[in-house]
Amino acid sequence: MIEIRSIIERAGHSKEDLITLLRSEGDDKDILFKKTGEIRDKHAGKKVWLRGLIEFSNICSKDCLYCGIRKSNKNISRYNLTDEEILKAAAFAYEKGFGSIALQSGELESKTFTNRIESLIKKIKKLSAGNLGITLSVGEQEKEVYQKWFDAGAHRYLLRMEATNPALYSKIHPGDTWHNFSRRLKCLESLKNIGYQTGTGVMIGLPFQTCDDLAGDLLFMKDFDIDMCGMGPYIEHADTPFIKYSSGIPSLAERLDLSLKMIAVLRLIMKDINIVASTALQSIDPEGREKAVRIGANIIMPNITPGKYRDSYRLYENKPCSGDSADDCLASFEENIKAEGYEIIYGEWGDSKHFFKRSKG
Ligand code: 5AD
């Protein structure tokens, strides 16, 4: 048997190496996690940066087979925050000292939507005297739209590939032209070319997904040279077609474990990118985000959506912080990680170091 240490230390990991690391258990897994925690602390410091997450609408034109806010789900009430509510949430983030916010919603492509986001970006910049960083996560759009928003002041964009193996992508989405792997990829390329700090991610523990797929996802992120990653466990939602596969997928505990290993291995192969400790981790384990921070993650996204809408942005079952106020949601996390010597950084954008190195060439 090959010693895990020699695989970890190797330069240029093969897919087989990554699979071995993703399958590590017991002492081997401990060695991996210890190493990636050290890498994380060396490159990011013992620091965690914040993105106040505003889930401003659950209206979606897509019908992804796994997602609770899919167009065909008639079992949720749809909402769309007013501009005032969004700006109020942004002002709250600014007053709390959050360096950045993330605007996220269901996917819509229209002139009205484009103009609305553009105007919101400008207003958020204005209310924070240019100080709040803005991440967008509003799906696939035309290049011109991405450019317009970039020019208005957004500087990061998170567009998850969900699955980077085209065959798996087509199994988890309807087979129509609106759910197209090549377009998703093209969008990610446009974002990078425009000059956004570009983030992607995948779901972990999906029906039909193999360890080979997950290793491929990691290699994709490395090859694409992403700046940021947000990935987390797939979690069932009763009102989606994928609920029928619930018995055939890894247990929640296994999905959590695999997600942590994905974060660790990504940190091993991409030392200076931003990696989010996702909310979905927290929904499996109340301390899921803390666990992710210890082994590689350096960003958290506390939900600052006004409380009354939280329940309706239900991408998956048991989504945490539904009733909590934004403060509660962050407070326990902050207390826990402080006790371990980490510090939450206020008043800084917390940009991806990788982005600056990449742009300098
Ligand atoms: N489980 C976990 N994550 C999900 N998402 C959507 N549905 C689910 C689910 N059932 C994630 C997708 C999307 C992000 C907003 O939420 O990765 O990009």
Tab-separated table of C-alpha atoms and ligand atoms in Angstrom:
chain	number	residue	atom	x	y	z
A	1	MET	CA	0.000	0.000	0.000
A	2	ILE	CA	1.267	3.455	-0.874
A	3	GLU	CA	1.819	5.672	2.099
A	4	ILE	CA	-0.764	8.481	2.240
A	5	ARG	CA	1.936	11.029	3.061
A	6	SER	CA	3.774	10.421	-0.171
A	7	ILE	CA	0.569	10.976	-2.149
A	8	ILE	CA	-0.170	14.181	-0.245
A	9	GLU	CA	3.343	15.559	-0.816
A	10	ARG	CA	3.411	14.645	-4.491
A	11	ALA	CA	3.527	17.491	-7.013
A	12	GLY	CA	0.857	17.225	-9.714
A	13	HIS	CA	-1.765	14.814	-8.461
A	14	SER	CA	-3.300	12.294	-10.842
A	15	LYS	CA	-6.971	11.397	-10.773
A	16	GLU	CA	-6.037	8.125	-9.058
A	17	ASP	CA	-4.190	10.071	-6.331
A	18	LEU	CA	-7.266	12.203	-5.735
A	19	ILE	CA	-9.513	9.146	-5.576
A	20	THR	CA	-7.188	7.569	-2.986
A	21	LEU	CA	-7.328	10.754	-0.908
A	22	LEU	CA	-11.129	10.969	-1.187
A	23	ARG	CA	-11.362	7.371	0.013
A	24	SER	CA	-8.990	7.838	2.947
A	25	GLU	CA	-10.277	6.751	6.348
A	26	GLY	CA	-9.019	6.613	9.925
A	27	ASP	CA	-5.375	7.646	10.421
A	28	ASP	CA	-4.941	8.410	6.732
A	29	LYS	CA	-7.843	10.844	6.779
A	30	ASP	CA	-6.472	12.461	9.936
A	31	ILE	CA	-3.106	12.944	8.225
A	32	LEU	CA	-4.824	14.508	5.207
A	33	PHE	CA	-6.941	16.866	7.323
A	34	LYS	CA	-3.980	17.909	9.472
A	35	LYS	CA	-1.964	18.763	6.387
A	36	THR	CA	-4.745	20.717	4.623
A	37	GLY	CA	-5.520	22.608	7.843
A	38	GLU	CA	-1.863	23.671	7.933
A	39	ILE	CA	-1.943	24.739	4.277
A	40	ARG	CA	-5.085	26.752	4.926
A	41	ASP	CA	-3.586	28.504	7.957
A	42	LYS	CA	-0.355	29.233	6.084
A	43	HIS	CA	-2.052	30.796	3.067
A	44	ALA	CA	-5.138	32.440	4.579
A	45	GLY	CA	-3.906	32.943	8.133
A	46	LYS	CA	-6.155	31.724	10.949
A	47	LYS	CA	-8.853	33.918	9.465
A	48	VAL	CA	-12.400	33.631	8.170
A	49	TRP	CA	-14.030	36.238	5.920
A	50	LEU	CA	-17.762	36.919	5.646
A	51	ARG	CA	-20.219	37.249	2.790
A	52	GLY	CA	-23.653	38.303	4.007
A	53	LEU	CA	-25.989	36.181	1.897
A	54	ILE	CA	-29.167	37.819	0.581
A	55	GLU	CA	-31.442	35.257	-1.086
A	56	PHE	CA	-33.554	37.909	-2.698
A	57	SER	CA	-35.945	35.775	-4.759
A	58	ASN	CA	-36.871	32.109	-5.165
A	59	ILE	CA	-38.545	32.629	-8.536
A	60	CYS	CA	-36.719	30.398	-11.003
A	61	SER	CA	-37.050	29.608	-14.679
A	62	LYS	CA	-34.990	26.429	-14.373
A	63	ASP	CA	-36.236	22.981	-13.459
A	64	CYS	CA	-33.168	21.231	-12.000
A	65	LEU	CA	-34.217	17.782	-10.845
A	66	TYR	CA	-32.618	18.085	-7.383
A	67	CYS	CA	-33.589	21.631	-6.414
A	68	GLY	CA	-36.448	22.682	-4.156
A	69	ILE	CA	-37.033	26.022	-5.879
A	70	ARG	CA	-37.338	24.444	-9.342
A	71	LYS	CA	-39.968	25.957	-11.566
A	72	SER	CA	-42.298	22.929	-11.399
A	73	ASN	CA	-42.483	22.879	-7.614
A	74	LYS	CA	-45.953	24.228	-6.894
A	75	ASN	CA	-45.576	23.545	-3.202
A	76	ILE	CA	-43.698	26.698	-2.229
A	77	SER	CA	-44.722	30.281	-2.050
A	78	ARG	CA	-42.677	32.383	-4.399
A	79	TYR	CA	-41.261	35.695	-3.204
A	80	ASN	CA	-39.256	38.556	-4.545
A	81	LEU	CA	-37.814	41.044	-2.082
A	82	THR	CA	-38.429	44.678	-2.846
A	83	ASP	CA	-35.420	46.826	-3.687
A	84	GLU	CA	-35.893	48.522	-0.325
A	85	GLU	CA	-35.696	45.203	1.512
A	86	ILE	CA	-32.543	44.238	-0.359
A	87	LEU	CA	-30.907	47.581	0.314
A	88	LYS	CA	-31.880	47.341	3.962
A	89	ALA	CA	-30.213	43.931	4.216
A	90	ALA	CA	-27.105	45.315	2.500
A	91	ALA	CA	-27.045	48.266	4.899
A	92	PHE	CA	-27.359	45.827	7.802
A	93	ALA	CA	-24.322	43.905	6.498
A	94	TYR	CA	-22.384	47.141	6.161
A	95	GLU	CA	-23.278	48.320	9.664
A	96	LYS	CA	-22.269	44.944	11.084
A	97	GLY	CA	-18.871	45.342	9.445
A	98	PHE	CA	-19.266	42.548	6.907
A	99	GLY	CA	-16.733	43.163	4.148
A	100	SER	CA	-18.948	41.725	1.427
A	101	ILE	CA	-22.395	40.581	0.524
A	102	ALA	CA	-23.591	37.919	-1.903
A	103	LEU	CA	-26.777	38.430	-3.896
A	104	GLN	CA	-28.371	35.118	-4.794
A	105	SER	CA	-31.667	34.145	-6.411
A	106	GLY	CA	-33.413	31.740	-8.705
A	107	GLU	CA	-32.429	32.069	-12.355
A	108	LEU	CA	-34.129	34.606	-14.581
A	109	GLU	CA	-32.965	36.110	-17.834
A	110	SER	CA	-34.736	39.289	-18.837
A	111	LYS	CA	-34.101	42.952	-19.424
A	112	THR	CA	-36.052	43.829	-16.290
A	113	PHE	CA	-33.939	41.467	-14.197
A	114	THR	CA	-30.691	42.722	-15.742
A	115	ASN	CA	-31.557	46.350	-15.137
A	116	ARG	CA	-32.770	45.690	-11.644
A	117	ILE	CA	-29.542	43.979	-10.602
A	118	GLU	CA	-27.479	46.714	-12.229
A	119	SER	CA	-29.339	49.395	-10.334
A	120	LEU	CA	-29.103	47.466	-7.040
A	121	ILE	CA	-25.343	47.043	-7.417
A	122	LYS	CA	-24.929	50.775	-7.921
A	123	LYS	CA	-27.151	51.598	-4.948
A	124	ILE	CA	-25.340	49.132	-2.678
A	125	LYS	CA	-22.008	50.631	-3.701
A	126	LYS	CA	-23.381	54.063	-2.934
A	127	LEU	CA	-24.852	53.244	0.463
A	128	SER	CA	-21.558	51.708	1.547
A	129	ALA	CA	-19.322	54.422	0.042
A	130	GLY	CA	-17.883	51.769	-2.235
A	131	ASN	CA	-16.851	49.645	0.713
A	132	LEU	CA	-19.068	46.568	0.464
A	133	GLY	CA	-17.742	43.915	-1.886
A	134	ILE	CA	-20.454	42.353	-4.059
A	135	THR	CA	-20.614	38.719	-5.132
A	136	LEU	CA	-23.358	37.736	-7.552
A	137	SER	CA	-24.871	34.289	-7.788
A	138	VAL	CA	-27.778	34.589	-10.177
A	139	GLY	CA	-27.024	31.899	-12.708
A	140	GLU	CA	-26.498	31.758	-16.443
A	141	GLN	CA	-26.668	35.031	-18.355
A	142	GLU	CA	-25.430	36.484	-21.621
A	143	LYS	CA	-21.895	37.820	-21.626
A	144	GLU	CA	-23.144	41.393	-22.104
A	145	VAL	CA	-25.220	41.070	-18.951
A	146	TYR	CA	-22.253	39.837	-16.919
A	147	GLN	CA	-20.257	42.766	-18.318
A	148	LYS	CA	-22.930	45.301	-17.387
A	149	TRP	CA	-22.988	44.054	-13.784
A	150	PHE	CA	-19.207	44.021	-13.604
A	151	ASP	CA	-19.095	47.606	-14.847
A	152	ALA	CA	-21.689	48.532	-12.216
A	153	GLY	CA	-19.372	47.255	-9.459
A	154	ALA	CA	-19.880	43.532	-8.850
A	155	HIS	CA	-16.491	41.864	-8.687
A	156	ARG	CA	-17.093	38.230	-7.857
A	157	TYR	CA	-19.432	35.678	-9.393
A	158	LEU	CA	-20.333	32.243	-8.147
A	159	LEU	CA	-21.727	29.863	-10.764
A	160	ARG	CA	-21.704	26.269	-9.678
A	161	MET	CA	-21.172	23.688	-12.392
A	162	GLU	CA	-23.083	21.300	-10.074
A	163	ALA	CA	-21.360	18.358	-11.813
A	164	THR	CA	-18.417	18.753	-14.191
A	165	ASN	CA	-18.877	15.404	-15.914
A	166	PRO	CA	-21.246	16.204	-18.818
A	167	ALA	CA	-22.862	12.763	-18.568
A	168	LEU	CA	-23.689	13.274	-14.896
A	169	TYR	CA	-24.789	16.873	-15.577
A	170	SER	CA	-27.330	15.600	-18.076
A	171	LYS	CA	-28.679	13.047	-15.592
A	172	ILE	CA	-29.382	15.655	-12.924
A	173	HIS	CA	-31.010	18.184	-15.239
A	174	PRO	CA	-33.928	17.992	-17.674
A	175	GLY	CA	-32.736	17.120	-21.169
A	176	ASP	CA	-33.776	20.365	-22.841
A	177	THR	CA	-31.884	23.326	-24.258
A	178	TRP	CA	-32.369	25.342	-21.073
A	179	HIS	CA	-30.239	22.991	-19.052
A	180	ASN	CA	-27.153	22.716	-21.133
A	181	PHE	CA	-23.681	21.782	-19.913
A	182	SER	CA	-21.832	23.655	-22.665
A	183	ARG	CA	-23.690	26.855	-21.985
A	184	ARG	CA	-22.925	26.628	-18.277
A	185	LEU	CA	-19.259	26.186	-19.098
A	186	LYS	CA	-19.330	29.054	-21.561
A	187	CYS	CA	-20.860	31.299	-18.913
A	188	LEU	CA	-18.080	30.429	-16.483
A	189	GLU	CA	-15.518	31.256	-19.158
A	190	SER	CA	-17.183	34.598	-19.884
A	191	LEU	CA	-17.082	35.522	-16.210
A	192	LYS	CA	-13.384	34.786	-16.045
A	193	ASN	CA	-12.653	36.712	-19.245
A	194	ILE	CA	-14.562	39.768	-18.057
A	195	GLY	CA	-12.401	39.894	-14.964
A	196	TYR	CA	-14.615	38.611	-12.176
A	197	GLN	CA	-13.122	36.627	-9.356
A	198	THR	CA	-14.711	33.457	-10.588
A	199	GLY	CA	-16.133	30.739	-8.414
A	200	THR	CA	-17.734	27.420	-9.065
A	201	GLY	CA	-18.659	24.300	-7.158
A	202	VAL	CA	-20.487	21.003	-7.208
A	203	MET	CA	-22.877	18.994	-5.116
A	204	ILE	CA	-21.484	15.987	-3.318
A	205	GLY	CA	-23.298	12.682	-2.859
A	206	LEU	CA	-25.673	13.085	-5.811
A	207	PRO	CA	-27.539	10.141	-7.269
A	208	PHE	CA	-25.394	8.480	-10.003
A	209	GLN	CA	-22.236	10.277	-8.819
A	210	THR	CA	-19.052	8.240	-8.389
A	211	CYS	CA	-15.757	8.926	-6.655
A	212	ASP	CA	-14.259	9.183	-10.118
A	213	ASP	CA	-16.698	12.026	-10.869
A	214	LEU	CA	-15.692	13.869	-7.702
A	215	ALA	CA	-11.984	13.524	-8.460
A	216	GLY	CA	-12.814	14.842	-11.940
A	217	ASP	CA	-14.598	17.819	-10.362
A	218	LEU	CA	-11.439	18.687	-8.430
A	219	LEU	CA	-9.284	18.405	-11.529
A	220	PHE	CA	-11.749	20.570	-13.436
A	221	MET	CA	-11.439	23.309	-10.811
A	222	LYS	CA	-7.653	23.098	-10.938
A	223	ASP	CA	-7.523	23.131	-14.750
A	224	PHE	CA	-10.042	25.950	-15.028
A	225	ASP	CA	-7.955	27.829	-12.476
A	226	ILE	CA	-10.912	28.998	-10.381
A	227	ASP	CA	-10.536	31.686	-7.724
A	228	MET	CA	-13.255	30.533	-5.377
A	229	CYS	CA	-15.260	27.445	-4.612
A	230	GLY	CA	-18.555	26.817	-2.888
A	231	MET	CA	-19.477	23.163	-2.725
A	232	GLY	CA	-21.456	21.037	-0.351
A	233	PRO	CA	-23.477	17.906	0.166
A	234	TYR	CA	-26.528	17.133	-1.908
A	235	ILE	CA	-29.547	17.026	0.401
A	236	GLU	CA	-32.896	15.577	-0.618
A	237	HIS	CA	-35.987	17.686	-1.074
A	238	ALA	CA	-39.388	15.969	-0.950
A	239	ASP	CA	-40.883	18.081	-3.734
A	240	THR	CA	-38.297	17.188	-6.367
A	241	PRO	CA	-38.080	14.272	-8.801
A	242	PHE	CA	-34.803	13.193	-7.173
A	243	ILE	CA	-36.527	12.237	-3.950
A	244	LYS	CA	-37.086	8.846	-5.568
A	245	TYR	CA	-33.361	8.090	-5.399
A	246	SER	CA	-33.069	8.694	-1.665
A	247	SER	CA	-32.439	5.084	-0.783
A	248	GLY	CA	-29.603	4.663	-3.269
A	249	ILE	CA	-27.328	7.488	-2.163
A	250	PRO	CA	-24.715	7.719	0.632
A	251	SER	CA	-26.066	8.445	4.130
A	252	LEU	CA	-26.066	12.052	5.340
A	253	ALA	CA	-23.073	11.282	7.547
A	254	GLU	CA	-21.222	9.876	4.537
A	255	ARG	CA	-22.108	12.899	2.430
A	256	LEU	CA	-20.803	15.197	5.155
A	257	ASP	CA	-17.591	13.196	5.414
A	258	LEU	CA	-17.121	13.183	1.653
A	259	SER	CA	-17.787	16.923	1.452
A	260	LEU	CA	-15.125	17.619	4.052
A	261	LYS	CA	-12.684	15.445	2.141
A	262	MET	CA	-13.514	17.303	-1.089
A	263	ILE	CA	-12.746	20.619	0.640
A	264	ALA	CA	-9.520	19.242	2.092
A	265	VAL	CA	-8.283	17.824	-1.217
A	266	LEU	CA	-9.209	21.026	-3.057
A	267	ARG	CA	-7.195	23.002	-0.508
A	268	LEU	CA	-4.289	20.626	-1.103
A	269	ILE	CA	-4.290	21.223	-4.849
A	270	MET	CA	-5.330	24.924	-4.811
A	271	LYS	CA	-3.625	26.517	-1.848
A	272	ASP	CA	-4.607	30.167	-2.222
A	273	ILE	CA	-8.222	30.149	-3.452
A	274	ASN	CA	-11.236	31.085	-1.354
A	275	ILE	CA	-13.256	28.091	-0.209
A	276	VAL	CA	-16.693	28.455	1.385
A	277	ALA	CA	-17.817	26.441	4.372
A	278	SER	CA	-21.291	25.917	2.914
A	279	THR	CA	-24.649	26.191	4.619
A	280	ALA	CA	-25.562	22.689	3.464
A	281	LEU	CA	-22.746	21.313	5.654
A	282	GLN	CA	-24.339	23.005	8.612
A	283	SER	CA	-27.699	21.449	7.864
A	284	ILE	CA	-26.237	17.957	8.304
A	285	ASP	CA	-24.094	18.840	11.293
A	286	PRO	CA	-24.592	21.975	13.420
A	287	GLU	CA	-20.803	22.257	13.519
A	288	GLY	CA	-20.298	21.377	9.870
A	289	ARG	CA	-18.963	24.820	8.999
A	290	GLU	CA	-16.468	24.777	11.865
A	291	LYS	CA	-15.248	21.376	10.697
A	292	ALA	CA	-14.791	22.709	7.173
A	293	VAL	CA	-12.825	25.726	8.421
A	294	ARG	CA	-10.409	23.495	10.324
A	295	ILE	CA	-9.495	21.503	7.244
A	296	GLY	CA	-9.501	24.081	4.468
A	297	ALA	CA	-12.403	26.537	4.184
A	298	ASN	CA	-11.838	30.273	4.805
A	299	ILE	CA	-15.192	31.888	3.943
A	300	ILE	CA	-18.633	31.699	5.488
A	301	MET	CA	-21.855	33.148	4.172
A	302	PRO	CA	-24.203	34.041	7.038
A	303	ASN	CA	-27.763	34.351	5.845
A	304	ILE	CA	-28.999	37.928	6.165
A	305	THR	CA	-32.207	37.475	4.145
A	306	PRO	CA	-35.119	39.017	6.083
A	307	GLY	CA	-36.453	36.282	8.396
A	308	LYS	CA	-39.956	36.017	6.936
A	309	TYR	CA	-38.622	34.834	3.558
A	310	ARG	CA	-36.043	32.358	4.803
A	311	ASP	CA	-38.344	29.352	4.841
A	312	SER	CA	-39.269	29.842	1.215
A	313	TYR	CA	-35.700	29.719	-0.093
A	314	ARG	CA	-35.672	26.023	0.573
A	315	LEU	CA	-33.236	24.462	-1.859
A	316	TYR	CA	-33.201	21.285	0.246
A	317	GLU	CA	-34.768	19.894	3.422
A	318	ASN	CA	-33.719	21.052	6.845
A	319	LYS	CA	-31.946	24.177	5.628
A	320	PRO	CA	-30.500	25.798	8.756
A	321	CYS	CA	-31.028	29.280	10.160
A	322	SER	CA	-34.556	29.420	8.755
A	323	GLY	CA	-36.014	31.070	11.795
A	324	ASP	CA	-32.801	32.473	13.263
A	325	SER	CA	-31.918	36.079	13.058
A	326	ALA	CA	-28.730	36.844	11.161
A	327	ASP	CA	-27.013	37.514	14.451
A	328	ASP	CA	-27.765	34.125	16.023
A	329	CYS	CA	-26.673	32.357	12.898
A	330	LEU	CA	-23.226	33.899	13.090
A	331	ALA	CA	-22.787	34.198	16.841
A	332	SER	CA	-22.449	30.523	17.704
A	333	PHE	CA	-20.084	29.956	14.797
A	334	GLU	CA	-17.941	32.906	15.847
A	335	GLU	CA	-17.772	31.709	19.422
A	336	ASN	CA	-16.789	28.189	18.378
A	337	ILE	CA	-14.015	29.128	16.007
A	338	LYS	CA	-12.608	31.851	18.225
A	339	ALA	CA	-12.077	29.186	20.873
A	340	GLU	CA	-9.860	27.411	18.358
A	341	GLY	CA	-7.773	30.482	17.627
A	342	TYR	CA	-9.493	31.620	14.431
A	343	GLU	CA	-10.573	35.172	13.885
A	344	ILE	CA	-13.523	36.488	11.872
A	345	ILE	CA	-12.375	39.415	9.807
A	346	TYR	CA	-14.656	42.439	9.613
A	347	GLY	CA	-14.296	45.347	7.211
A	348	GLU	CA	-12.251	43.494	4.578
A	349	TRP	CA	-13.349	42.125	1.230
A	350	GLY	CA	-11.284	38.998	1.735
A	351	ASP	CA	-10.464	38.628	-1.939
A	352	SER	CA	-9.059	35.481	-3.438
A	353	LYS	CA	-5.254	35.732	-3.383
A	354	HIS	CA	-5.251	33.344	-6.266
A	355	PHE	CA	-7.114	35.871	-8.404
A	356	PHE	CA	-4.399	38.488	-8.052
A	357	LYS	CA	-1.611	36.047	-8.807
A	358	ARG	CA	-3.528	34.757	-11.799
A	359	SER	CA	-4.267	38.223	-13.164
A	360	LYS	CA	-0.650	39.305	-12.819
A	361	GLY	CA	0.141	36.317	-14.995
B	1	5AD	N1	-28.975	19.915	-2.083
B	1	5AD	C1	-27.866	20.670	-1.930
B	1	5AD	N2	-27.618	21.774	-2.635
B	1	5AD	C2	-28.545	22.152	-3.523
B	1	5AD	N3	-28.583	23.185	-4.368
B	1	5AD	C3	-29.741	23.140	-5.057
B	1	5AD	N4	-30.459	22.072	-4.670
B	1	5AD	C4	-29.736	21.438	-3.728
B	1	5AD	C5	-29.930	20.267	-2.960
B	1	5AD	N5	-31.034	19.531	-3.088
B	1	5AD	C6	-27.462	24.103	-4.526
B	1	5AD	C7	-26.991	24.144	-5.971
B	1	5AD	C8	-27.125	25.591	-6.339
B	1	5AD	C9	-27.119	26.285	-5.014
B	1	5AD	C10	-27.767	27.620	-4.996
B	1	5AD	O1	-27.829	25.403	-4.177
B	1	5AD	O2	-25.628	23.750	-6.016
B	1	5AD	O3	-26.086	26.058	-7.151
